[in-house]
């Protein structure tokens, strides 16, 4: 059974600081996704990482994937209040031998960025 | 935003009643999914469809059934709702296996 673990689950930080969210998964997969969710809203796709060593950047967010370590990171640079949200990583079960064409999500990281 | 709508957006129902949630897409994507989101669990896959009349179970399919008679519509039915099915339900679509999934606005369901 594929398991996806995120940490931390809750993070409060100040504007201007840097921080990293970690996503570990339990079985082989080379497709990993990051989503953002604002309170009461739907999920917004941020990044798709498709191979070992993949790195994607958008503004103050950068995501990377190490398939050998089964680890993805989401790095926040010089955080601003607008980045406050819950961030989810998700692994494609199909590529991990799970047999189902769906995503297995981590529990999410609730990020609060204070002025 | 991808053209995905869900209806109803909010529903309150009583234990034991049947409930059907609808997901409608205008993107002509082949794959459609139903997830539920609960505090402390992230999102969990209920059922998915890989084409018209082609569906399969996900991680938490017990108590749910689905149907897809047209490319654009994917229905989720709770035959006899229970309080444990109180949740936020999200529909998602994708063009193919391994492609990015795009999520609908969600349906908040409360079973009393």
mmCIF file with all atom_site columns, C-alpha atoms in Angstrom:
data_model
loop_
_atom_site.group_PDB
_atom_site.id
_atom_site.type_symbol
_atom_site.label_atom_id
_atom_site.label_alt_id
_atom_site.label_comp_id
_atom_site.label_asym_id
_atom_site.label_entity_id
_atom_site.label_seq_id
_atom_site.pdbx_PDB_ins_code
_atom_site.Cartn_x
_atom_site.Cartn_y
_atom_site.Cartn_z
_atom_site.occupancy
_atom_site.B_iso_or_equiv
_atom_site.pdbx_formal_charge
_atom_site.auth_seq_id
_atom_site.auth_comp_id
_atom_site.auth_asym_id
_atom_site.auth_atom_id
_atom_site.pdbx_PDB_model_num
ATOM 1   C CA . UNK A 1 1   ? 0.000   0.000  0.000   1.00 0.00 ? 1   UNK A CA 1
ATOM 2   C CA . UNK A 1 2   ? 1.333   3.381  -1.028  1.00 0.00 ? 2   UNK A CA 1
ATOM 3   C CA . UNK A 1 3   ? 1.816   5.813  1.827   1.00 0.00 ? 3   UNK A CA 1
ATOM 4   C CA . UNK A 1 4   ? 2.599   9.498  1.460   1.00 0.00 ? 4   UNK A CA 1
ATOM 5   C CA . UNK A 1 5   ? 3.832   11.463 4.443   1.00 0.00 ? 5   UNK A CA 1
ATOM 6   C CA . UNK A 1 6   ? 4.264   15.200 4.654   1.00 0.00 ? 6   UNK A CA 1
ATOM 7   C CA . UNK A 1 7   ? 6.020   17.170 7.300   1.00 0.00 ? 7   UNK A CA 1
ATOM 8   C CA . UNK A 1 8   ? 5.521   19.389 8.970   1.00 0.00 ? 8   UNK A CA 1
ATOM 9   C CA . UNK A 1 9   ? 1.718   19.257 9.061   1.00 0.00 ? 9   UNK A CA 1
ATOM 10  C CA . UNK A 1 10  ? 1.540   22.745 10.463  1.00 0.00 ? 10  UNK A CA 1
ATOM 11  C CA . UNK A 1 11  ? 3.952   25.604 9.952   1.00 0.00 ? 11  UNK A CA 1
ATOM 12  C CA . UNK A 1 12  ? 3.806   29.168 11.128  1.00 0.00 ? 12  UNK A CA 1
ATOM 13  C CA . UNK A 1 13  ? 6.494   31.441 9.804   1.00 0.00 ? 13  UNK A CA 1
ATOM 14  C CA . UNK A 1 14  ? 7.273   35.076 9.314   1.00 0.00 ? 14  UNK A CA 1
ATOM 15  C CA . UNK A 1 15  ? 7.383   36.954 6.080   1.00 0.00 ? 15  UNK A CA 1
ATOM 16  C CA . UNK A 1 16  ? 10.814  37.056 4.512   1.00 0.00 ? 16  UNK A CA 1
ATOM 17  C CA . UNK A 1 17  ? 11.930  33.695 5.872   1.00 0.00 ? 17  UNK A CA 1
ATOM 18  C CA . UNK A 1 18  ? 12.776  30.550 3.939   1.00 0.00 ? 18  UNK A CA 1
ATOM 19  C CA . UNK A 1 19  ? 11.391  27.123 4.679   1.00 0.00 ? 19  UNK A CA 1
ATOM 20  C CA . UNK A 1 20  ? 10.984  23.653 3.219   1.00 0.00 ? 20  UNK A CA 1
ATOM 21  C CA . UNK A 1 21  ? 8.093   21.202 3.253   1.00 0.00 ? 21  UNK A CA 1
ATOM 22  C CA . UNK A 1 22  ? 8.992   17.534 2.883   1.00 0.00 ? 22  UNK A CA 1
ATOM 23  C CA . UNK A 1 23  ? 7.058   14.763 1.188   1.00 0.00 ? 23  UNK A CA 1
ATOM 24  C CA . UNK A 1 24  ? 8.104   11.127 1.569   1.00 0.00 ? 24  UNK A CA 1
ATOM 25  C CA . UNK A 1 25  ? 6.431   8.226  -0.148  1.00 0.00 ? 25  UNK A CA 1
ATOM 26  C CA . UNK A 1 26  ? 6.716   4.524  0.421   1.00 0.00 ? 26  UNK A CA 1
ATOM 27  C CA . UNK A 1 27  ? 6.951   2.863  -3.001  1.00 0.00 ? 27  UNK A CA 1
ATOM 28  C CA . UNK A 1 28  ? 8.607   3.557  -6.304  1.00 0.00 ? 28  UNK A CA 1
ATOM 29  C CA . UNK A 1 29  ? 7.025   6.288  -8.366  1.00 0.00 ? 29  UNK A CA 1
ATOM 30  C CA . UNK A 1 30  ? 8.365   8.909  -10.720 1.00 0.00 ? 30  UNK A CA 1
ATOM 31  C CA . UNK A 1 31  ? 5.360   11.183 -10.829 1.00 0.00 ? 31  UNK A CA 1
ATOM 32  C CA . UNK A 1 32  ? 4.693   13.570 -8.010  1.00 0.00 ? 32  UNK A CA 1
ATOM 33  C CA . UNK A 1 33  ? 2.345   16.524 -7.800  1.00 0.00 ? 33  UNK A CA 1
ATOM 34  C CA . UNK A 1 34  ? 2.061   19.549 -5.563  1.00 0.00 ? 34  UNK A CA 1
ATOM 35  C CA . UNK A 1 35  ? -1.249  21.287 -4.987  1.00 0.00 ? 35  UNK A CA 1
ATOM 36  C CA . UNK A 1 36  ? -2.318  24.362 -3.085  1.00 0.00 ? 36  UNK A CA 1
ATOM 37  C CA . UNK A 1 37  ? -5.642  24.733 -1.300  1.00 0.00 ? 37  UNK A CA 1
ATOM 38  C CA . UNK A 1 38  ? -7.014  27.947 0.182   1.00 0.00 ? 38  UNK A CA 1
ATOM 39  C CA . UNK A 1 39  ? -9.601  27.670 2.989   1.00 0.00 ? 39  UNK A CA 1
ATOM 40  C CA . UNK A 1 40  ? -12.968 26.530 1.678   1.00 0.00 ? 40  UNK A CA 1
ATOM 41  C CA . UNK A 1 41  ? -11.662 26.303 -1.879  1.00 0.00 ? 41  UNK A CA 1
ATOM 42  C CA . UNK A 1 42  ? -10.668 23.666 -4.371  1.00 0.00 ? 42  UNK A CA 1
ATOM 43  C CA . UNK A 1 43  ? -7.174  22.390 -5.126  1.00 0.00 ? 43  UNK A CA 1
ATOM 44  C CA . UNK A 1 44  ? -4.929  24.279 -7.493  1.00 0.00 ? 44  UNK A CA 1
ATOM 45  C CA . UNK A 1 45  ? -2.145  22.465 -9.335  1.00 0.00 ? 45  UNK A CA 1
ATOM 46  C CA . UNK A 1 46  ? 1.286   23.946 -8.629  1.00 0.00 ? 46  UNK A CA 1
ATOM 47  C CA . UNK A 1 47  ? 3.878   21.532 -9.974  1.00 0.00 ? 47  UNK A CA 1
ATOM 48  C CA . UNK A 1 48  ? 4.170   18.198 -11.726 1.00 0.00 ? 48  UNK A CA 1
ATOM 49  C CA . UNK A 1 49  ? 7.500   16.409 -11.254 1.00 0.00 ? 49  UNK A CA 1
ATOM 50  C CA . UNK A 1 50  ? 8.010   13.618 -13.742 1.00 0.00 ? 50  UNK A CA 1
ATOM 51  C CA . UNK A 1 51  ? 11.500  12.254 -13.258 1.00 0.00 ? 51  UNK A CA 1
ATOM 52  C CA . UNK A 1 52  ? 14.356  11.862 -10.837 1.00 0.00 ? 52  UNK A CA 1
ATOM 53  C CA . UNK A 1 53  ? 16.129  15.149 -10.285 1.00 0.00 ? 53  UNK A CA 1
ATOM 54  C CA . UNK A 1 54  ? 13.257  17.208 -11.657 1.00 0.00 ? 54  UNK A CA 1
ATOM 55  C CA . UNK A 1 55  ? 13.123  20.766 -10.381 1.00 0.00 ? 55  UNK A CA 1
ATOM 56  C CA . UNK A 1 56  ? 10.339  23.246 -11.039 1.00 0.00 ? 56  UNK A CA 1
ATOM 57  C CA . UNK A 1 57  ? 10.110  26.848 -9.907  1.00 0.00 ? 57  UNK A CA 1
ATOM 58  C CA . UNK A 1 58  ? 7.321   29.370 -9.907  1.00 0.00 ? 58  UNK A CA 1
ATOM 59  C CA . UNK A 1 59  ? 7.863   32.651 -8.140  1.00 0.00 ? 59  UNK A CA 1
ATOM 60  C CA . UNK A 1 60  ? 8.890   32.010 -4.539  1.00 0.00 ? 60  UNK A CA 1
ATOM 61  C CA . UNK A 1 61  ? 8.120   28.283 -4.709  1.00 0.00 ? 61  UNK A CA 1
ATOM 62  C CA . UNK A 1 62  ? 10.492  25.600 -5.906  1.00 0.00 ? 62  UNK A CA 1
ATOM 63  C CA . UNK A 1 63  ? 9.787   21.877 -5.969  1.00 0.00 ? 63  UNK A CA 1
ATOM 64  C CA . UNK A 1 64  ? 12.206  19.015 -6.485  1.00 0.00 ? 64  UNK A CA 1
ATOM 65  C CA . UNK A 1 65  ? 12.031  15.253 -6.743  1.00 0.00 ? 65  UNK A CA 1
ATOM 66  C CA . UNK A 1 66  ? 14.509  12.552 -5.697  1.00 0.00 ? 66  UNK A CA 1
ATOM 67  C CA . UNK A 1 67  ? 12.994  9.232  -6.728  1.00 0.00 ? 67  UNK A CA 1
ATOM 68  C CA . UNK A 1 68  ? 15.825  7.209  -5.235  1.00 0.00 ? 68  UNK A CA 1
ATOM 69  C CA . UNK A 1 69  ? 15.202  8.698  -1.801  1.00 0.00 ? 69  UNK A CA 1
ATOM 70  C CA . UNK A 1 70  ? 11.431  8.760  -2.468  1.00 0.00 ? 70  UNK A CA 1
ATOM 71  C CA . UNK A 1 71  ? 11.435  12.367 -1.405  1.00 0.00 ? 71  UNK A CA 1
ATOM 72  C CA . UNK A 1 72  ? 10.081  15.599 -2.771  1.00 0.00 ? 72  UNK A CA 1
ATOM 73  C CA . UNK A 1 73  ? 10.562  19.028 -1.301  1.00 0.00 ? 73  UNK A CA 1
ATOM 74  C CA . UNK A 1 74  ? 8.681   22.286 -1.679  1.00 0.00 ? 74  UNK A CA 1
ATOM 75  C CA . UNK A 1 75  ? 10.923  25.210 -0.831  1.00 0.00 ? 75  UNK A CA 1
ATOM 76  C CA . UNK A 1 76  ? 9.562   28.639 -0.021  1.00 0.00 ? 76  UNK A CA 1
ATOM 77  C CA . UNK A 1 77  ? 11.889  31.578 -0.493  1.00 0.00 ? 77  UNK A CA 1
ATOM 78  C CA . UNK A 1 78  ? 11.325  34.922 1.241   1.00 0.00 ? 78  UNK A CA 1
ATOM 79  C CA . UNK A 1 79  ? 7.776   34.010 2.211   1.00 0.00 ? 79  UNK A CA 1
ATOM 80  C CA . UNK A 1 80  ? 4.939   36.485 1.769   1.00 0.00 ? 80  UNK A CA 1
ATOM 81  C CA . UNK A 1 81  ? 1.501   36.454 3.386   1.00 0.00 ? 81  UNK A CA 1
ATOM 82  C CA . UNK A 1 82  ? -0.234  35.503 0.116   1.00 0.00 ? 82  UNK A CA 1
ATOM 83  C CA . UNK A 1 83  ? 1.450   32.095 0.240   1.00 0.00 ? 83  UNK A CA 1
ATOM 84  C CA . UNK A 1 84  ? -0.558  31.159 3.330   1.00 0.00 ? 84  UNK A CA 1
ATOM 85  C CA . UNK A 1 85  ? -2.502  28.040 2.361   1.00 0.00 ? 85  UNK A CA 1
ATOM 86  C CA . UNK A 1 86  ? -2.502  24.277 2.767   1.00 0.00 ? 86  UNK A CA 1
ATOM 87  C CA . UNK A 1 87  ? -0.055  22.474 0.489   1.00 0.00 ? 87  UNK A CA 1
ATOM 88  C CA . UNK A 1 88  ? -0.512  18.879 -0.557  1.00 0.00 ? 88  UNK A CA 1
ATOM 89  C CA . UNK A 1 89  ? 1.829   16.497 -2.275  1.00 0.00 ? 89  UNK A CA 1
ATOM 90  C CA . UNK A 1 90  ? 0.362   13.565 -4.157  1.00 0.00 ? 90  UNK A CA 1
ATOM 91  C CA . UNK A 1 91  ? 1.852   10.507 -5.783  1.00 0.00 ? 91  UNK A CA 1
ATOM 92  C CA . UNK A 1 92  ? 0.408   8.794  -8.827  1.00 0.00 ? 92  UNK A CA 1
ATOM 93  C CA . UNK A 1 93  ? -0.644  5.313  -7.723  1.00 0.00 ? 93  UNK A CA 1
ATOM 94  C CA . UNK A 1 94  ? -0.430  3.980  -11.264 1.00 0.00 ? 94  UNK A CA 1
ATOM 95  C CA . UNK A 1 95  ? 3.312   4.486  -11.365 1.00 0.00 ? 95  UNK A CA 1
ATOM 96  C CA . UNK A 1 96  ? 3.832   2.977  -7.944  1.00 0.00 ? 96  UNK A CA 1
ATOM 97  C CA . UNK A 1 97  ? 2.171   -0.300 -8.780  1.00 0.00 ? 97  UNK A CA 1
ATOM 98  C CA . UNK A 1 98  ? -0.891  0.597  -6.798  1.00 0.00 ? 98  UNK A CA 1
ATOM 99  C CA . UNK A 1 99  ? -3.137  -0.489 -9.613  1.00 0.00 ? 99  UNK A CA 1
ATOM 100 C CA . UNK A 1 100 ? -5.549  2.408  -9.365  1.00 0.00 ? 100 UNK A CA 1
ATOM 101 C CA . UNK A 1 101 ? -5.464  5.357  -11.714 1.00 0.00 ? 101 UNK A CA 1
ATOM 102 C CA . UNK A 1 102 ? -5.636  7.918  -8.963  1.00 0.00 ? 102 UNK A CA 1
ATOM 103 C CA . UNK A 1 103 ? -3.530  10.005 -6.659  1.00 0.00 ? 103 UNK A CA 1
ATOM 104 C CA . UNK A 1 104 ? -2.512  9.197  -3.106  1.00 0.00 ? 104 UNK A CA 1
ATOM 105 C CA . UNK A 1 105 ? -2.281  12.404 -1.118  1.00 0.00 ? 105 UNK A CA 1
ATOM 106 C CA . UNK A 1 106 ? -0.311  13.410 1.906   1.00 0.00 ? 106 UNK A CA 1
ATOM 107 C CA . UNK A 1 107 ? -2.295  14.910 4.764   1.00 0.00 ? 107 UNK A CA 1
ATOM 108 C CA . UNK A 1 108 ? -1.277  18.419 3.812   1.00 0.00 ? 108 UNK A CA 1
ATOM 109 C CA . UNK A 1 109 ? 0.869   21.143 5.353   1.00 0.00 ? 109 UNK A CA 1
ATOM 110 C CA . UNK A 1 110 ? -1.089  24.046 6.787   1.00 0.00 ? 110 UNK A CA 1
ATOM 111 C CA . UNK A 1 111 ? 1.134   27.068 6.253   1.00 0.00 ? 111 UNK A CA 1
ATOM 112 C CA . UNK A 1 112 ? 0.560   30.399 7.962   1.00 0.00 ? 112 UNK A CA 1
ATOM 113 C CA . UNK A 1 113 ? 2.807   33.301 7.048   1.00 0.00 ? 113 UNK A CA 1
ATOM 114 C CA . UNK A 1 114 ? 2.618   36.188 9.422   1.00 0.00 ? 114 UNK A CA 1
ATOM 115 C CA . UNK A 1 115 ? 3.547   39.756 8.571   1.00 0.00 ? 115 UNK A CA 1
ATOM 116 C CA . UNK B 2 1   ? -10.047 27.143 -14.500 1.00 0.00 ? 1   UNK B CA 1
ATOM 117 C CA . UNK B 2 2   ? -10.753 23.818 -16.107 1.00 0.00 ? 2   UNK B CA 1
ATOM 118 C CA . UNK B 2 3   ? -14.427 23.509 -16.996 1.00 0.00 ? 3   UNK B CA 1
ATOM 119 C CA . UNK B 2 4   ? -15.595 21.403 -14.072 1.00 0.00 ? 4   UNK B CA 1
ATOM 120 C CA . UNK B 2 5   ? -18.775 21.955 -12.123 1.00 0.00 ? 5   UNK B CA 1
ATOM 121 C CA . UNK B 2 6   ? -20.211 20.006 -9.233  1.00 0.00 ? 6   UNK B CA 1
ATOM 122 C CA . UNK B 2 7   ? -23.791 19.935 -8.027  1.00 0.00 ? 7   UNK B CA 1
ATOM 123 C CA . UNK B 2 8   ? -25.100 20.444 -5.523  1.00 0.00 ? 8   UNK B CA 1
ATOM 124 C CA . UNK B 2 9   ? -22.450 22.559 -3.842  1.00 0.00 ? 9   UNK B CA 1
ATOM 125 C CA . UNK B 2 10  ? -23.954 22.019 -0.407  1.00 0.00 ? 10  UNK B CA 1
ATOM 126 C CA . UNK B 2 11  ? -26.330 19.360 0.851   1.00 0.00 ? 11  UNK B CA 1
ATOM 127 C CA . UNK B 2 12  ? -27.772 18.336 4.187   1.00 0.00 ? 12  UNK B CA 1
ATOM 128 C CA . UNK B 2 13  ? -29.459 14.961 4.360   1.00 0.00 ? 13  UNK B CA 1
ATOM 129 C CA . UNK B 2 14  ? -30.547 12.385 6.882   1.00 0.00 ? 14  UNK B CA 1
ATOM 130 C CA . UNK B 2 15  ? -29.046 9.008  7.641   1.00 0.00 ? 15  UNK B CA 1
ATOM 131 C CA . UNK B 2 16  ? -30.443 6.283  5.411   1.00 0.00 ? 16  UNK B CA 1
ATOM 132 C CA . UNK B 2 17  ? -31.446 8.488  2.497   1.00 0.00 ? 17  UNK B CA 1
ATOM 133 C CA . UNK B 2 18  ? -29.940 8.122  -0.982  1.00 0.00 ? 18  UNK B CA 1
ATOM 134 C CA . UNK B 2 19  ? -27.785 10.948 -2.276  1.00 0.00 ? 19  UNK B CA 1
ATOM 135 C CA . UNK B 2 20  ? -26.379 11.581 -5.741  1.00 0.00 ? 20  UNK B CA 1
ATOM 136 C CA . UNK B 2 21  ? -23.631 14.055 -6.500  1.00 0.00 ? 21  UNK B CA 1
ATOM 137 C CA . UNK B 2 22  ? -22.926 15.169 -10.027 1.00 0.00 ? 22  UNK B CA 1
ATOM 138 C CA . UNK B 2 23  ? -19.696 16.158 -11.703 1.00 0.00 ? 23  UNK B CA 1
ATOM 139 C CA . UNK B 2 24  ? -19.874 17.800 -15.118 1.00 0.00 ? 24  UNK B CA 1
ATOM 140 C CA . UNK B 2 25  ? -16.918 18.678 -17.345 1.00 0.00 ? 25  UNK B CA 1
ATOM 141 C CA . UNK B 2 26  ? -16.656 20.587 -20.602 1.00 0.00 ? 26  UNK B CA 1
ATOM 142 C CA . UNK B 2 27  ? -13.030 19.604 -21.327 1.00 0.00 ? 27  UNK B CA 1
ATOM 143 C CA . UNK B 2 28  ? -13.702 16.227 -22.965 1.00 0.00 ? 28  UNK B CA 1
ATOM 144 C CA . UNK B 2 29  ? -11.153 14.594 -20.641 1.00 0.00 ? 29  UNK B CA 1
ATOM 145 C CA . UNK B 2 30  ? -11.205 10.830 -20.583 1.00 0.00 ? 30  UNK B CA 1
ATOM 146 C CA . UNK B 2 31  ? -10.518 10.303 -16.878 1.00 0.00 ? 31  UNK B CA 1
ATOM 147 C CA . UNK B 2 32  ? -12.746 11.423 -14.021 1.00 0.00 ? 32  UNK B CA 1
ATOM 148 C CA . UNK B 2 33  ? -12.317 10.837 -10.303 1.00 0.00 ? 33  UNK B CA 1
ATOM 149 C CA . UNK B 2 34  ? -14.181 11.236 -7.051  1.00 0.00 ? 34  UNK B CA 1
ATOM 150 C CA . UNK B 2 35  ? -12.275 12.024 -3.857  1.00 0.00 ? 35  UNK B CA 1
ATOM 151 C CA . UNK B 2 36  ? -13.379 12.821 -0.349  1.00 0.00 ? 36  UNK B CA 1
ATOM 152 C CA . UNK B 2 37  ? -11.550 15.214 1.929   1.00 0.00 ? 37  UNK B CA 1
ATOM 153 C CA . UNK B 2 38  ? -11.664 14.859 5.686   1.00 0.00 ? 38  UNK B CA 1
ATOM 154 C CA . UNK B 2 39  ? -9.641  16.641 8.374   1.00 0.00 ? 39  UNK B CA 1
ATOM 155 C CA . UNK B 2 40  ? -6.436  14.763 9.096   1.00 0.00 ? 40  UNK B CA 1
ATOM 156 C CA . UNK B 2 41  ? -6.760  12.503 6.037   1.00 0.00 ? 41  UNK B CA 1
ATOM 157 C CA . UNK B 2 42  ? -5.956  14.643 3.054   1.00 0.00 ? 42  UNK B CA 1
ATOM 158 C CA . UNK B 2 43  ? -7.889  13.490 0.006   1.00 0.00 ? 43  UNK B CA 1
ATOM 159 C CA . UNK B 2 44  ? -8.776  9.862  -0.599  1.00 0.00 ? 44  UNK B CA 1
ATOM 160 C CA . UNK B 2 45  ? -9.868  8.297  -3.863  1.00 0.00 ? 45  UNK B CA 1
ATOM 161 C CA . UNK B 2 46  ? -13.384 6.820  -3.880  1.00 0.00 ? 46  UNK B CA 1
ATOM 162 C CA . UNK B 2 47  ? -13.920 5.752  -7.501  1.00 0.00 ? 47  UNK B CA 1
ATOM 163 C CA . UNK B 2 48  ? -12.604 6.715  -10.865 1.00 0.00 ? 48  UNK B CA 1
ATOM 164 C CA . UNK B 2 49  ? -13.601 6.336  -14.493 1.00 0.00 ? 49  UNK B CA 1
ATOM 165 C CA . UNK B 2 50  ? -11.366 5.789  -17.503 1.00 0.00 ? 50  UNK B CA 1
ATOM 166 C CA . UNK B 2 51  ? -14.120 6.118  -20.082 1.00 0.00 ? 51  UNK B CA 1
ATOM 167 C CA . UNK B 2 52  ? -17.838 5.941  -20.647 1.00 0.00 ? 52  UNK B CA 1
ATOM 168 C CA . UNK B 2 53  ? -19.201 3.028  -18.622 1.00 0.00 ? 53  UNK B CA 1
ATOM 169 C CA . UNK B 2 54  ? -15.679 2.135  -17.456 1.00 0.00 ? 54  UNK B CA 1
ATOM 170 C CA . UNK B 2 55  ? -15.212 2.620  -13.736 1.00 0.00 ? 55  UNK B CA 1
ATOM 171 C CA . UNK B 2 56  ? -13.130 1.157  -10.952 1.00 0.00 ? 56  UNK B CA 1
ATOM 172 C CA . UNK B 2 57  ? -12.808 1.336  -7.193  1.00 0.00 ? 57  UNK B CA 1
ATOM 173 C CA . UNK B 2 58  ? -10.440 3.474  -5.203  1.00 0.00 ? 58  UNK B CA 1
ATOM 174 C CA . UNK B 2 59  ? -9.170  3.340  -1.670  1.00 0.00 ? 59  UNK B CA 1
ATOM 175 C CA . UNK B 2 60  ? -12.466 4.128  0.109   1.00 0.00 ? 60  UNK B CA 1
ATOM 176 C CA . UNK B 2 61  ? -15.205 2.808  -2.172  1.00 0.00 ? 61  UNK B CA 1
ATOM 177 C CA . UNK B 2 62  ? -17.408 1.022  0.383   1.00 0.00 ? 62  UNK B CA 1
ATOM 178 C CA . UNK B 2 63  ? -20.872 2.577  0.538   1.00 0.00 ? 63  UNK B CA 1
ATOM 179 C CA . UNK B 2 64  ? -20.459 4.410  -2.778  1.00 0.00 ? 64  UNK B CA 1
ATOM 180 C CA . UNK B 2 65  ? -21.341 3.643  -6.366  1.00 0.00 ? 65  UNK B CA 1
ATOM 181 C CA . UNK B 2 66  ? -20.670 5.576  -9.553  1.00 0.00 ? 66  UNK B CA 1
ATOM 182 C CA . UNK B 2 67  ? -21.938 5.798  -13.081 1.00 0.00 ? 67  UNK B CA 1
ATOM 183 C CA . UNK B 2 68  ? -20.702 7.403  -16.255 1.00 0.00 ? 68  UNK B CA 1
ATOM 184 C CA . UNK B 2 69  ? -23.095 7.275  -19.185 1.00 0.00 ? 69  UNK B CA 1
ATOM 185 C CA . UNK B 2 70  ? -21.599 10.276 -20.987 1.00 0.00 ? 70  UNK B CA 1
ATOM 186 C CA . UNK B 2 71  ? -18.064 11.602 -21.272 1.00 0.00 ? 71  UNK B CA 1
ATOM 187 C CA . UNK B 2 72  ? -19.011 14.819 -19.531 1.00 0.00 ? 72  UNK B CA 1
ATOM 188 C CA . UNK B 2 73  ? -20.861 13.464 -16.498 1.00 0.00 ? 73  UNK B CA 1
ATOM 189 C CA . UNK B 2 74  ? -19.698 11.329 -13.582 1.00 0.00 ? 74  UNK B CA 1
ATOM 190 C CA . UNK B 2 75  ? -22.203 10.588 -10.831 1.00 0.00 ? 75  UNK B CA 1
ATOM 191 C CA . UNK B 2 76  ? -21.433 9.518  -7.288  1.00 0.00 ? 76  UNK B CA 1
ATOM 192 C CA . UNK B 2 77  ? -24.236 7.832  -5.348  1.00 0.00 ? 77  UNK B CA 1
ATOM 193 C CA . UNK B 2 78  ? -24.506 7.123  -1.673  1.00 0.00 ? 78  UNK B CA 1
ATOM 194 C CA . UNK B 2 79  ? -27.184 4.431  -1.623  1.00 0.00 ? 79  UNK B CA 1
ATOM 195 C CA . UNK B 2 80  ? -27.943 4.899  2.075   1.00 0.00 ? 80  UNK B CA 1
ATOM 196 C CA . UNK B 2 81  ? -26.073 7.808  3.579   1.00 0.00 ? 81  UNK B CA 1
ATOM 197 C CA . UNK B 2 82  ? -24.353 7.420  6.947   1.00 0.00 ? 82  UNK B CA 1
ATOM 198 C CA . UNK B 2 83  ? -22.875 10.035 9.256   1.00 0.00 ? 83  UNK B CA 1
ATOM 199 C CA . UNK B 2 84  ? -19.380 8.759  8.409   1.00 0.00 ? 84  UNK B CA 1
ATOM 200 C CA . UNK B 2 85  ? -19.968 9.969  4.864   1.00 0.00 ? 85  UNK B CA 1
ATOM 201 C CA . UNK B 2 86  ? -20.163 13.571 6.013   1.00 0.00 ? 86  UNK B CA 1
ATOM 202 C CA . UNK B 2 87  ? -17.308 15.111 4.063   1.00 0.00 ? 87  UNK B CA 1
ATOM 203 C CA . UNK B 2 88  ? -16.276 17.415 1.267   1.00 0.00 ? 88  UNK B CA 1
ATOM 204 C CA . UNK B 2 89  ? -16.386 15.628 -2.076  1.00 0.00 ? 89  UNK B CA 1
ATOM 205 C CA . UNK B 2 90  ? -14.173 16.683 -4.962  1.00 0.00 ? 90  UNK B CA 1
ATOM 206 C CA . UNK B 2 91  ? -14.387 15.635 -8.540  1.00 0.00 ? 91  UNK B CA 1
ATOM 207 C CA . UNK B 2 92  ? -11.261 15.716 -10.692 1.00 0.00 ? 92  UNK B CA 1
ATOM 208 C CA . UNK B 2 93  ? -10.520 15.210 -14.362 1.00 0.00 ? 93  UNK B CA 1
ATOM 209 C CA . UNK B 2 94  ? -7.420  14.382 -16.381 1.00 0.00 ? 94  UNK B CA 1
ATOM 210 C CA . UNK B 2 95  ? -6.607  13.764 -20.009 1.00 0.00 ? 95  UNK B CA 1
ATOM 211 C CA . UNK B 2 96  ? -4.861  10.494 -19.335 1.00 0.00 ? 96  UNK B CA 1
ATOM 212 C CA . UNK B 2 97  ? -2.925  8.323  -16.948 1.00 0.00 ? 97  UNK B CA 1
ATOM 213 C CA . UNK B 2 98  ? -0.231  10.320 -15.208 1.00 0.00 ? 98  UNK B CA 1
ATOM 214 C CA . UNK B 2 99  ? -1.559  13.625 -16.474 1.00 0.00 ? 99  UNK B CA 1
ATOM 215 C CA . UNK B 2 100 ? -2.307  16.463 -14.091 1.00 0.00 ? 100 UNK B CA 1
ATOM 216 C CA . UNK B 2 101 ? -5.653  16.149 -12.362 1.00 0.00 ? 101 UNK B CA 1
ATOM 217 C CA . UNK B 2 102 ? -7.800  19.279 -12.209 1.00 0.00 ? 102 UNK B CA 1
ATOM 218 C CA . UNK B 2 103 ? -10.282 19.604 -9.413  1.00 0.00 ? 103 UNK B CA 1
ATOM 219 C CA . UNK B 2 104 ? -13.829 20.854 -9.264  1.00 0.00 ? 104 UNK B CA 1
ATOM 220 C CA . UNK B 2 105 ? -15.141 23.291 -6.637  1.00 0.00 ? 105 UNK B CA 1
ATOM 221 C CA . UNK B 2 106 ? -16.308 20.571 -4.244  1.00 0.00 ? 106 UNK B CA 1
ATOM 222 C CA . UNK B 2 107 ? -19.574 19.546 -2.590  1.00 0.00 ? 107 UNK B CA 1
ATOM 223 C CA . UNK B 2 108 ? -20.049 19.832 1.141   1.00 0.00 ? 108 UNK B CA 1
ATOM 224 C CA . UNK B 2 109 ? -22.248 16.999 2.389   1.00 0.00 ? 109 UNK B CA 1
ATOM 225 C CA . UNK B 2 110 ? -23.614 16.777 5.904   1.00 0.00 ? 110 UNK B CA 1
ATOM 226 C CA . UNK B 2 111 ? -25.387 13.586 6.943   1.00 0.00 ? 111 UNK B CA 1
ATOM 227 C CA . UNK B 2 112 ? -27.415 13.991 10.129  1.00 0.00 ? 112 UNK B CA 1
#
